[in-house]
Amino acid sequence: QVQLVESGGGLVQAGDSVRLSCAASGLTFNTYGMAWFRQAPGTQRELVAEVTSGGSTNYADSVKGRFTISRDNAKNTLNLPMNSLKPEDTAVYYCNMVRGSRNYWGKGTLVTVSS
């Protein structure tokens, strides 16, 4: 069975930095496209950053220059170090991995940024 488990969330202050991680098991890690999404209360889930199996990356304008998405194929881990956090970054962050018809999600980790 496929399992994605996010970690690293918590309560931080504006300007602080945190690193989110997603540990994957049960899939052929290096063949998947991967992304981080987030969802704040009362809002639609939005794409934060994505990375293809070939290593190409794309970021939402709101996080560009502050967040970095990276994949470690040797450790089956997807990472999202986040710098200069803002209150508007407060959300549940979800790990997502896709390949063709396969589409998997983690249960999310909450990041709360106080002003």
GROMACS .gro file of N, CA, C and O in nm:
model
  460
    1GLN      N    1   0.082  -0.117   0.000
    1GLN     CA    2   0.000   0.000   0.000
    1GLN      C    3   0.088   0.126   0.000
    1GLN      O    4   0.197   0.125   0.054
    2VAL      N    5   0.035   0.231  -0.063
    2VAL     CA    6   0.106   0.357  -0.070
    2VAL      C    7   0.076   0.439   0.055
    2VAL      O    8  -0.039   0.445   0.101
    3GLN      N    9   0.179   0.501   0.108
    3GLN     CA   10   0.163   0.584   0.226
    3GLN      C   11   0.252   0.707   0.215
    3GLN      O   12   0.372   0.695   0.189
    4LEU      N   13   0.194   0.825   0.235
    4LEU     CA   14   0.267   0.951   0.239
    4LEU      C   15   0.245   1.014   0.375
    4LEU      O   16   0.130   1.030   0.418
    5VAL      N   17   0.352   1.050   0.444
    5VAL     CA   18   0.343   1.105   0.578
    5VAL      C   19   0.421   1.236   0.585
    5VAL      O   20   0.544   1.236   0.572
    6GLU      N   21   0.349   1.346   0.608
    6GLU     CA   22   0.411   1.477   0.622
    6GLU      C   23   0.456   1.499   0.766
    6GLU      O   24   0.397   1.447   0.860
    7SER      N   25   0.559   1.582   0.781
    7SER     CA   26   0.606   1.620   0.913
    7SER      C   27   0.671   1.757   0.906
    7SER      O   28   0.705   1.805   0.798
    8GLY      N   29   0.687   1.821   1.021
    8GLY     CA   30   0.757   1.947   1.030
    8GLY      C   31   0.671   2.068   1.061
    8GLY      O   32   0.724   2.176   1.087
    9GLY      N   33   0.540   2.052   1.060
    9GLY     CA   34   0.452   2.164   1.088
    9GLY      C   35   0.454   2.203   1.235
    9GLY      O   36   0.502   2.129   1.320
   10GLY      N   37   0.399   2.320   1.263
   10GLY     CA   38   0.393   2.368   1.399
   10GLY      C   39   0.357   2.514   1.404
   10GLY      O   40   0.321   2.575   1.302
   11LEU      N   41   0.368   2.573   1.523
   11LEU     CA   42   0.339   2.714   1.545
   11LEU      C   43   0.470   2.792   1.542
   11LEU      O   44   0.561   2.764   1.620
   12VAL      N   45   0.478   2.891   1.452
   12VAL     CA   46   0.597   2.974   1.438
   12VAL      C   47   0.556   3.120   1.426
   12VAL      O   48   0.439   3.152   1.409
   13GLN      N   49   0.655   3.208   1.436
   13GLN     CA   50   0.630   3.351   1.422
   13GLN      C   51   0.668   3.400   1.284
   13GLN      O   52   0.752   3.341   1.215
   14ALA      N   53   0.606   3.510   1.241
   14ALA     CA   54   0.639   3.570   1.113
   14ALA      C   55   0.789   3.596   1.104
   14ALA      O   56   0.851   3.643   1.200
   15GLY      N   57   0.846   3.563   0.988
   15GLY     CA   58   0.988   3.579   0.966
   15GLY      C   59   1.069   3.455   0.996
   15GLY      O   60   1.186   3.447   0.958
   16ASP      N   61   1.008   3.358   1.061
   16ASP     CA   62   1.077   3.235   1.097
   16ASP      C   63   1.085   3.140   0.977
   16ASP      O   64   1.028   3.167   0.871
   17SER      N   65   1.155   3.030   0.995
   17SER     CA   66   1.172   2.929   0.891
   17SER      C   67   1.138   2.791   0.946
   17SER      O   68   1.165   2.761   1.063
   18VAL      N   69   1.079   2.708   0.862
   18VAL     CA   70   1.053   2.568   0.896
   18VAL      C   71   1.078   2.482   0.773
   18VAL      O   72   1.077   2.531   0.661
   19ARG      N   73   1.097   2.354   0.797
   19ARG     CA   74   1.120   2.259   0.689
   19ARG      C   75   1.017   2.148   0.698
   19ARG      O   76   1.010   2.077   0.798
   20LEU      N   77   0.936   2.135   0.594
   20LEU     CA   78   0.841   2.027   0.585
   20LEU      C   79   0.903   1.910   0.510
   20LEU      O   80   0.981   1.930   0.417
   21SER      N   81   0.865   1.790   0.550
   21SER     CA   82   0.912   1.670   0.482
   21SER      C   83   0.795   1.576   0.458
   21SER      O   84   0.698   1.576   0.533
   22CYS      N   85   0.806   1.497   0.354
   22CYS     CA   86   0.707   1.396   0.321
   22CYS      C   87   0.779   1.265   0.293
   22CYS      O   88   0.855   1.256   0.196
   23ALA      N   89   0.756   1.166   0.376
   23ALA     CA   90   0.815   1.035   0.359
   23ALA      C   91   0.718   0.945   0.283
   23ALA      O   92   0.603   0.930   0.323
   24ALA      N   93   0.765   0.886   0.174
   24ALA     CA   94   0.681   0.803   0.089
   24ALA      C   95   0.724   0.657   0.097
   24ALA      O   96   0.842   0.626   0.107
   25SER      N   97   0.625   0.569   0.090
   25SER     CA   98   0.651   0.426   0.084
   25SER      C   99   0.547   0.359  -0.003
   25SER      O  100   0.436   0.410  -0.019
   26GLY      N  101   0.582   0.247  -0.061
   26GLY     CA  102   0.488   0.171  -0.142
   26GLY      C  103   0.475   0.215  -0.286
   26GLY      O  104   0.384   0.169  -0.356
   27LEU      N  105   0.564   0.302  -0.333
   27LEU     CA  106   0.562   0.345  -0.472
   27LEU      C  107   0.704   0.355  -0.527
   27LEU      O  108   0.800   0.361  -0.450
   28THR      N  109   0.713   0.358  -0.660
   28THR     CA  110   0.843   0.375  -0.725
   28THR      C  111   0.873   0.524  -0.729
   28THR      O  112   0.835   0.595  -0.822
   29PHE      N  113   0.943   0.571  -0.629
   29PHE     CA  114   0.954   0.713  -0.598
   29PHE      C  115   1.004   0.797  -0.715
   29PHE      O  116   0.948   0.903  -0.744
   30ASN      N  117   1.108   0.752  -0.782
   30ASN     CA  118   1.173   0.834  -0.884
   30ASN      C  119   1.092   0.849  -1.012
   30ASN      O  120   1.131   0.927  -1.100
   31THR      N  121   0.981   0.780  -1.027
   31THR     CA  122   0.898   0.789  -1.146
   31THR      C  123   0.780   0.886  -1.130
   31THR      O  124   0.707   0.910  -1.226
   32TYR      N  125   0.762   0.943  -1.012
   32TYR     CA  126   0.646   1.027  -0.982
   32TYR      C  127   0.676   1.175  -0.991
   32TYR      O  128   0.787   1.220  -0.959
   33GLY      N  129   0.576   1.251  -1.037
   33GLY     CA  130   0.578   1.394  -1.018
   33GLY      C  131   0.526   1.425  -0.879
   33GLY      O  132   0.439   1.354  -0.828
   34MET      N  133   0.578   1.529  -0.817
   34MET     CA  134   0.546   1.556  -0.677
   34MET      C  135   0.518   1.703  -0.654
   34MET      O  136   0.568   1.790  -0.725
   35ALA      N  137   0.439   1.729  -0.552
   35ALA     CA  138   0.400   1.867  -0.524
   35ALA      C  139   0.360   1.883  -0.378
   35ALA      O  140   0.325   1.787  -0.310
   36TRP      N  141   0.366   2.007  -0.334
   36TRP     CA  142   0.308   2.049  -0.208
   36TRP      C  143   0.189   2.140  -0.237
   36TRP      O  144   0.199   2.233  -0.317
   37PHE      N  145   0.078   2.110  -0.172
   37PHE     CA  146  -0.040   2.193  -0.174
   37PHE      C  147  -0.065   2.246  -0.033
   37PHE      O  148  -0.012   2.193   0.064
   38ARG      N  149  -0.148   2.349  -0.023
   38ARG     CA  150  -0.189   2.396   0.108
   38ARG      C  151  -0.333   2.442   0.104
   38ARG      O  152  -0.385   2.480  -0.001
   39GLN      N  153  -0.397   2.439   0.219
   39GLN     CA  154  -0.535   2.481   0.230
   39GLN      C  155  -0.556   2.551   0.364
   39GLN      O  156  -0.538   2.491   0.469
   40ALA      N  157  -0.594   2.677   0.356
   40ALA     CA  158  -0.629   2.754   0.475
   40ALA      C  159  -0.778   2.737   0.503
   40ALA      O  160  -0.855   2.704   0.413
   41PRO      N  161  -0.821   2.759   0.626
   41PRO     CA  162  -0.963   2.744   0.658
   41PRO      C  163  -1.051   2.830   0.569
   41PRO      O  164  -1.024   2.949   0.548
   42GLY      N  165  -1.155   2.770   0.513
   42GLY     CA  166  -1.249   2.842   0.429
   42GLY      C  167  -1.202   2.872   0.289
   42GLY      O  168  -1.268   2.946   0.217
   43THR      N  169  -1.087   2.818   0.249
   43THR     CA  170  -1.032   2.843   0.116
   43THR      C  171  -1.015   2.713   0.039
   43THR      O  172  -1.020   2.604   0.094
   44GLN      N  173  -0.994   2.729  -0.092
   44GLN     CA  174  -0.969   2.616  -0.178
   44GLN      C  175  -0.823   2.572  -0.167
   44GLN      O  176  -0.733   2.654  -0.147
   45ARG      N  177  -0.799   2.443  -0.178
   45ARG     CA  178  -0.664   2.393  -0.177
   45ARG      C  179  -0.588   2.448  -0.298
   45ARG      O  180  -0.638   2.446  -0.411
   46GLU      N  181  -0.466   2.497  -0.275
   46GLU     CA  182  -0.388   2.557  -0.381
   46GLU      C  183  -0.250   2.493  -0.393
   46GLU      O  184  -0.192   2.445  -0.295
   47LEU      N  185  -0.198   2.495  -0.514
   47LEU     CA  186  -0.063   2.444  -0.540
   47LEU      C  187   0.040   2.542  -0.486
   47LEU      O  188   0.036   2.661  -0.515
   48VAL      N  189   0.135   2.491  -0.410
   48VAL     CA  190   0.245   2.571  -0.356
   48VAL      C  191   0.370   2.557  -0.443
   48VAL      O  192   0.431   2.656  -0.483
   49ALA      N  193   0.409   2.434  -0.470
   49ALA     CA  194   0.529   2.406  -0.547
   49ALA      C  195   0.522   2.265  -0.602
   49ALA      O  196   0.459   2.178  -0.541
   50GLU      N  197   0.585   2.242  -0.715
   50GLU     CA  198   0.587   2.109  -0.774
   50GLU      C  199   0.724   2.081  -0.834
   50GLU      O  200   0.797   2.172  -0.872
   51VAL      N  201   0.756   1.953  -0.843
   51VAL     CA  202   0.880   1.909  -0.904
   51VAL      C  203   0.851   1.782  -0.984
   51VAL      O  204   0.785   1.690  -0.936
   52THR      N  205   0.899   1.777  -1.108
   52THR     CA  206   0.878   1.662  -1.194
   52THR      C  207   0.979   1.554  -1.164
   52THR      O  208   1.076   1.573  -1.089
   53SER      N  209   0.957   1.436  -1.224
   53SER     CA  210   1.052   1.327  -1.208
   53SER      C  211   1.189   1.363  -1.265
   53SER      O  212   1.290   1.307  -1.222
   54GLY      N  213   1.191   1.458  -1.360
   54GLY     CA  214   1.316   1.503  -1.418
   54GLY      C  215   1.384   1.615  -1.342
   54GLY      O  216   1.494   1.656  -1.378
   55GLY      N  217   1.317   1.668  -1.239
   55GLY     CA  218   1.378   1.770  -1.155
   55GLY      C  219   1.337   1.913  -1.183
   55GLY      O  220   1.383   2.004  -1.114
   56SER      N  221   1.249   1.935  -1.281
   56SER     CA  222   1.201   2.070  -1.308
   56SER      C  223   1.107   2.115  -1.197
   56SER      O  224   1.026   2.036  -1.147
   57THR      N  225   1.115   2.242  -1.159
   57THR     CA  226   1.034   2.295  -1.050
   57THR      C  227   0.946   2.410  -1.094
   57THR      O  228   0.976   2.479  -1.192
   58ASN      N  229   0.839   2.432  -1.019
   58ASN     CA  230   0.748   2.542  -1.044
   58ASN      C  231   0.690   2.585  -0.910
   58ASN      O  232   0.661   2.501  -0.824
   59TYR      N  233   0.673   2.717  -0.892
   59TYR     CA  234   0.627   2.771  -0.764
   59TYR      C  235   0.511   2.867  -0.783
   59TYR      O  236   0.503   2.938  -0.884
   60ALA      N  237   0.424   2.871  -0.685
   60ALA     CA  238   0.324   2.976  -0.680
   60ALA      C  239   0.394   3.110  -0.661
   60ALA      O  240   0.495   3.118  -0.590
   61ASP      N  241   0.341   3.214  -0.722
   61ASP     CA  242   0.402   3.346  -0.711
   61ASP      C  243   0.415   3.391  -0.566
   61ASP      O  244   0.511   3.461  -0.530
   62SER      N  245   0.321   3.351  -0.482
   62SER     CA  246   0.320   3.396  -0.344
   62SER      C  247   0.434   3.340  -0.260
   62SER      O  248   0.465   3.395  -0.154
   63VAL      N  249   0.498   3.232  -0.306
   63VAL     CA  250   0.605   3.169  -0.228
   63VAL      C  251   0.739   3.172  -0.300
   63VAL      O  252   0.841   3.133  -0.240
   64LYS      N  253   0.741   3.216  -0.423
   64LYS     CA  254   0.864   3.215  -0.502
   64LYS      C  255   0.972   3.298  -0.432
   64LYS      O  256   0.949   3.411  -0.390
   65GLY      N  257   1.091   3.240  -0.421
   65GLY     CA  258   1.201   3.307  -0.355
   65GLY      C  259   1.209   3.281  -0.207
   65GLY      O  260   1.310   3.314  -0.143
   66ARG      N  261   1.103   3.225  -0.148
   66ARG     CA  262   1.100   3.196  -0.005
   66ARG      C  263   1.099   3.047   0.025
   66ARG      O  264   1.158   3.003   0.123
   67PHE      N  265   1.029   2.971  -0.059
   67PHE     CA  266   1.017   2.826  -0.040
   67PHE      C  267   1.101   2.754  -0.145
   67PHE      O  268   1.123   2.806  -0.255
   68THR      N  269   1.144   2.634  -0.112
   68THR     CA  270   1.217   2.549  -0.206
   68THR      C  271   1.159   2.408  -0.200
   68THR      O  272   1.139   2.354  -0.092
   69ILE      N  273   1.131   2.350  -0.317
   69ILE     CA  274   1.088   2.211  -0.321
   69ILE      C  275   1.204   2.126  -0.372
   69ILE      O  276   1.273   2.163  -0.467
   70SER      N  277   1.228   2.014  -0.307
   70SER     CA  278   1.334   1.925  -0.349
   70SER      C  279   1.295   1.781  -0.320
   70SER      O  280   1.216   1.754  -0.229
   71ARG      N  281   1.349   1.691  -0.398
   71ARG     CA  282   1.322   1.549  -0.380
   71ARG      C  283   1.452   1.475  -0.358
   71ARG      O  284   1.553   1.503  -0.423
   72ASP      N  285   1.450   1.380  -0.268
   72ASP     CA  286   1.564   1.295  -0.240
   72ASP      C  287   1.523   1.153  -0.279
   72ASP      O  288   1.458   1.083  -0.202
   73ASN      N  289   1.561   1.113  -0.400
   73ASN     CA  290   1.519   0.982  -0.450
   73ASN      C  291   1.582   0.867  -0.371
   73ASN      O  292   1.525   0.758  -0.365
   74ALA      N  293   1.698   0.890  -0.313
   74ALA     CA  294   1.764   0.786  -0.236
   74ALA      C  295   1.692   0.759  -0.105
   74ALA      O  296   1.696   0.647  -0.053
   75LYS      N  297   1.626   0.862  -0.050
   75LYS     CA  298   1.557   0.849   0.078
   75LYS      C  299   1.405   0.846   0.065
   75LYS      O  300   1.335   0.839   0.166
   76ASN      N  301   1.354   0.851  -0.059
   76ASN     CA  302   1.209   0.853  -0.082
   76ASN      C  303   1.141   0.964  -0.001
   76ASN      O  304   1.038   0.942   0.064
   77THR      N  305   1.199   1.083  -0.009
   77THR     CA  306   1.151   1.195   0.070
   77THR      C  307   1.136   1.320  -0.016
   77THR      O  308   1.224   1.351  -0.097
   78LEU      N  309   1.026   1.391   0.003
   78LEU     CA  310   1.001   1.519  -0.059
   78LEU      C  311   1.010   1.626   0.049
   78LEU      O  312   0.949   1.611   0.155
   79ASN      N  313   1.083   1.735   0.021
   79ASN     CA  314   1.106   1.837   0.122
   79ASN      C  315   1.057   1.974   0.077
   79ASN      O  316   1.051   2.004  -0.043
   80LEU      N  317   1.025   2.058   0.173
   80LEU     CA  318   0.986   2.196   0.147
   80LEU      C  319   1.039   2.285   0.259
   80LEU      O  320   0.966   2.316   0.355
   81PRO      N  321   1.165   2.328   0.249
   81PRO     CA  322   1.211   2.431   0.343
   81PRO      C  323   1.144   2.563   0.310
   81PRO      O  324   1.137   2.602   0.194
   82MET      N  325   1.094   2.631   0.413
   82MET     CA  326   1.018   2.754   0.397
   82MET      C  327   1.084   2.863   0.480
   82MET      O  328   1.100   2.847   0.601
   83ASN      N  329   1.120   2.972   0.414
   83ASN     CA  330   1.185   3.084   0.481
   83ASN      C  331   1.095   3.206   0.482
   83ASN      O  332   1.001   3.217   0.404
   84SER      N  333   1.126   3.300   0.571
   84SER     CA  334   1.055   3.428   0.579
   84SER      C  335   0.904   3.408   0.582
   84SER      O  336   0.830   3.470   0.505
   85LEU      N  337   0.859   3.325   0.671
   85LEU     CA  338   0.717   3.291   0.677
   85LEU      C  339   0.631   3.411   0.712
   85LEU      O  340   0.671   3.498   0.790
   86LYS      N  341   0.514   3.414   0.652
   86LYS     CA  342   0.417   3.521   0.671
   86LYS      C  343   0.288   3.463   0.728
   86LYS      O  344   0.259   3.345   0.708
   87PRO      N  345   0.208   3.545   0.796
   87PRO     CA  346   0.080   3.493   0.847
   87PRO      C  347  -0.007   3.431   0.739
   87PRO      O  348  -0.079   3.334   0.766
   88GLU      N  349  -0.001   3.483   0.617
   88GLU     CA  350  -0.081   3.428   0.509
   88GLU      C  351  -0.033   3.291   0.461
   88GLU      O  352  -0.099   3.228   0.378
   89ASP      N  353   0.080   3.245   0.512
   89ASP     CA  354   0.126   3.109   0.484
   89ASP      C  355   0.057   3.006   0.574
   89ASP      O  356   0.076   2.885   0.553
   90THR      N  357  -0.018   3.051   0.671
   90THR     CA  358  -0.087   2.960   0.762
   90THR      C  359  -0.183   2.871   0.686
   90THR      O  360  -0.271   2.919   0.614
   91ALA      N  361  -0.167   2.740   0.700
   91ALA     CA  362  -0.249   2.645   0.626
   91ALA      C  363  -0.209   2.504   0.666
   91ALA      O  364  -0.107   2.482   0.730
   92VAL      N  365  -0.292   2.409   0.625
   92VAL     CA  366  -0.253   2.269   0.628
   92VAL      C  367  -0.180   2.239   0.498
   92VAL      O  368  -0.233   2.266   0.390
   93TYR      N  369  -0.061   2.186   0.507
   93TYR     CA  370   0.020   2.156   0.390
   93TYR      C  371   0.014   2.007   0.360
   93TYR      O  372   0.034   1.923   0.449
   94TYR      N  373  -0.013   1.975   0.232
   94TYR     CA  374  -0.032   1.838   0.188
   94TYR      C  375   0.074   1.797   0.087
   94TYR      O  376   0.106   1.873  -0.005
   95CYS      N  377   0.122   1.677   0.100
   95CYS     CA  378   0.214   1.616   0.005
   95CYS      C  379   0.133   1.541  -0.100
   95CYS      O  380   0.037   1.469  -0.067
   96ASN      N  381   0.170   1.555  -0.228
   96ASN     CA  382   0.100   1.492  -0.338
   96ASN      C  383   0.199   1.428  -0.435
   96ASN      O  384   0.300   1.489  -0.468
   97MET      N  385   0.168   1.307  -0.480
   97MET     CA  386   0.253   1.237  -0.577
   97MET      C  387   0.166   1.174  -0.683
   97MET      O  388   0.067   1.107  -0.651
   98VAL      N  389   0.202   1.195  -0.811
   98VAL     CA  390   0.120   1.149  -0.923
   98VAL      C  391   0.206   1.083  -1.029
   98VAL      O  392   0.321   1.120  -1.052
   99ARG      N  393   0.145   0.983  -1.096
   99ARG     CA  394   0.203   0.921  -1.214
   99ARG      C  395   0.090   0.858  -1.293
   99ARG      O  396   0.030   0.760  -1.249
  100GLY      N  397   0.061   0.915  -1.410
  100GLY     CA  398  -0.049   0.867  -1.490
  100GLY      C  399  -0.179   0.874  -1.412
  100GLY      O  400  -0.218   0.979  -1.362
  101SER      N  401  -0.246   0.761  -1.400
  101SER     CA  402  -0.373   0.755  -1.329
  101SER      C  403  -0.357   0.747  -1.178
  101SER      O  404  -0.456   0.758  -1.105
  102ARG      N  405  -0.235   0.729  -1.130
  102ARG     CA  406  -0.211   0.719  -0.987
  102ARG      C  407  -0.198   0.858  -0.926
  102ARG      O  408  -0.130   0.945  -0.980
  103ASN      N  409  -0.262   0.879  -0.812
  103ASN     CA  410  -0.265   1.008  -0.747
  103ASN      C  411  -0.280   0.986  -0.597
  103ASN      O  412  -0.383   0.937  -0.551
  104TYR      N  413  -0.177   1.021  -0.522
  104TYR     CA  414  -0.176   0.994  -0.379
  104TYR      C  415  -0.155   1.120  -0.298
  104TYR      O  416  -0.085   1.213  -0.340
  105TRP      N  417  -0.215   1.123  -0.179
  105TRP     CA  418  -0.208   1.237  -0.089
  105TRP      C  419  -0.172   1.194   0.052
  105TRP      O  420  -0.212   1.087   0.098
  106GLY      N  421  -0.097   1.279   0.121
  106GLY     CA  422  -0.079   1.262   0.263
  106GLY      C  423  -0.196   1.324   0.337
  106GLY      O  424  -0.286   1.384   0.279
  107LYS      N  425  -0.196   1.309   0.468
  107LYS     CA  426  -0.305   1.363   0.551
  107LYS      C  427  -0.283   1.508   0.592
  107LYS      O  428  -0.374   1.570   0.645
  108GLY      N  429  -0.165   1.561   0.568
  108GLY     CA  430  -0.137   1.702   0.592
  108GLY      C  431  -0.067   1.730   0.724
  108GLY      O  432  -0.075   1.652   0.818
  109THR      N  433   0.000   1.844   0.728
  109THR     CA  434   0.062   1.894   0.850
  109THR      C  435   0.031   2.043   0.861
  109THR      O  436   0.040   2.117   0.764
  110LEU      N  437  -0.008   2.087   0.979
  110LEU     CA  438  -0.052   2.225   1.000
  110LEU      C  439   0.065   2.316   1.031
  110LEU      O  440   0.145   2.289   1.121
  111VAL      N  441   0.073   2.425   0.955
  111VAL     CA  442   0.170   2.532   0.981
  111VAL      C  443   0.091   2.657   1.019
  111VAL      O  444   0.008   2.704   0.941
  112THR      N  445   0.117   2.709   1.139
  112THR     CA  446   0.051   2.830   1.185
  112THR      C  447   0.156   2.937   1.207
  112THR      O  448   0.249   2.918   1.285
  113VAL      N  449   0.140   3.050   1.139
  113VAL     CA  450   0.236   3.160   1.146
  113VAL      C  451   0.168   3.278   1.215
  113VAL      O  452   0.073   3.335   1.162
  114SER      N  453   0.218   3.315   1.331
  114SER     CA  454   0.162   3.427   1.406
  114SER      C  455   0.226   3.557   1.361
  114SER      O  456   0.341   3.561   1.317
  115SER      N  457   0.152   3.667   1.373
  115SER     CA  458   0.200   3.798   1.332
  115SER      C  459   0.277   3.866   1.443
  115SER      O  460   0.271   3.825   1.560
   0.00000   0.00000   0.00000
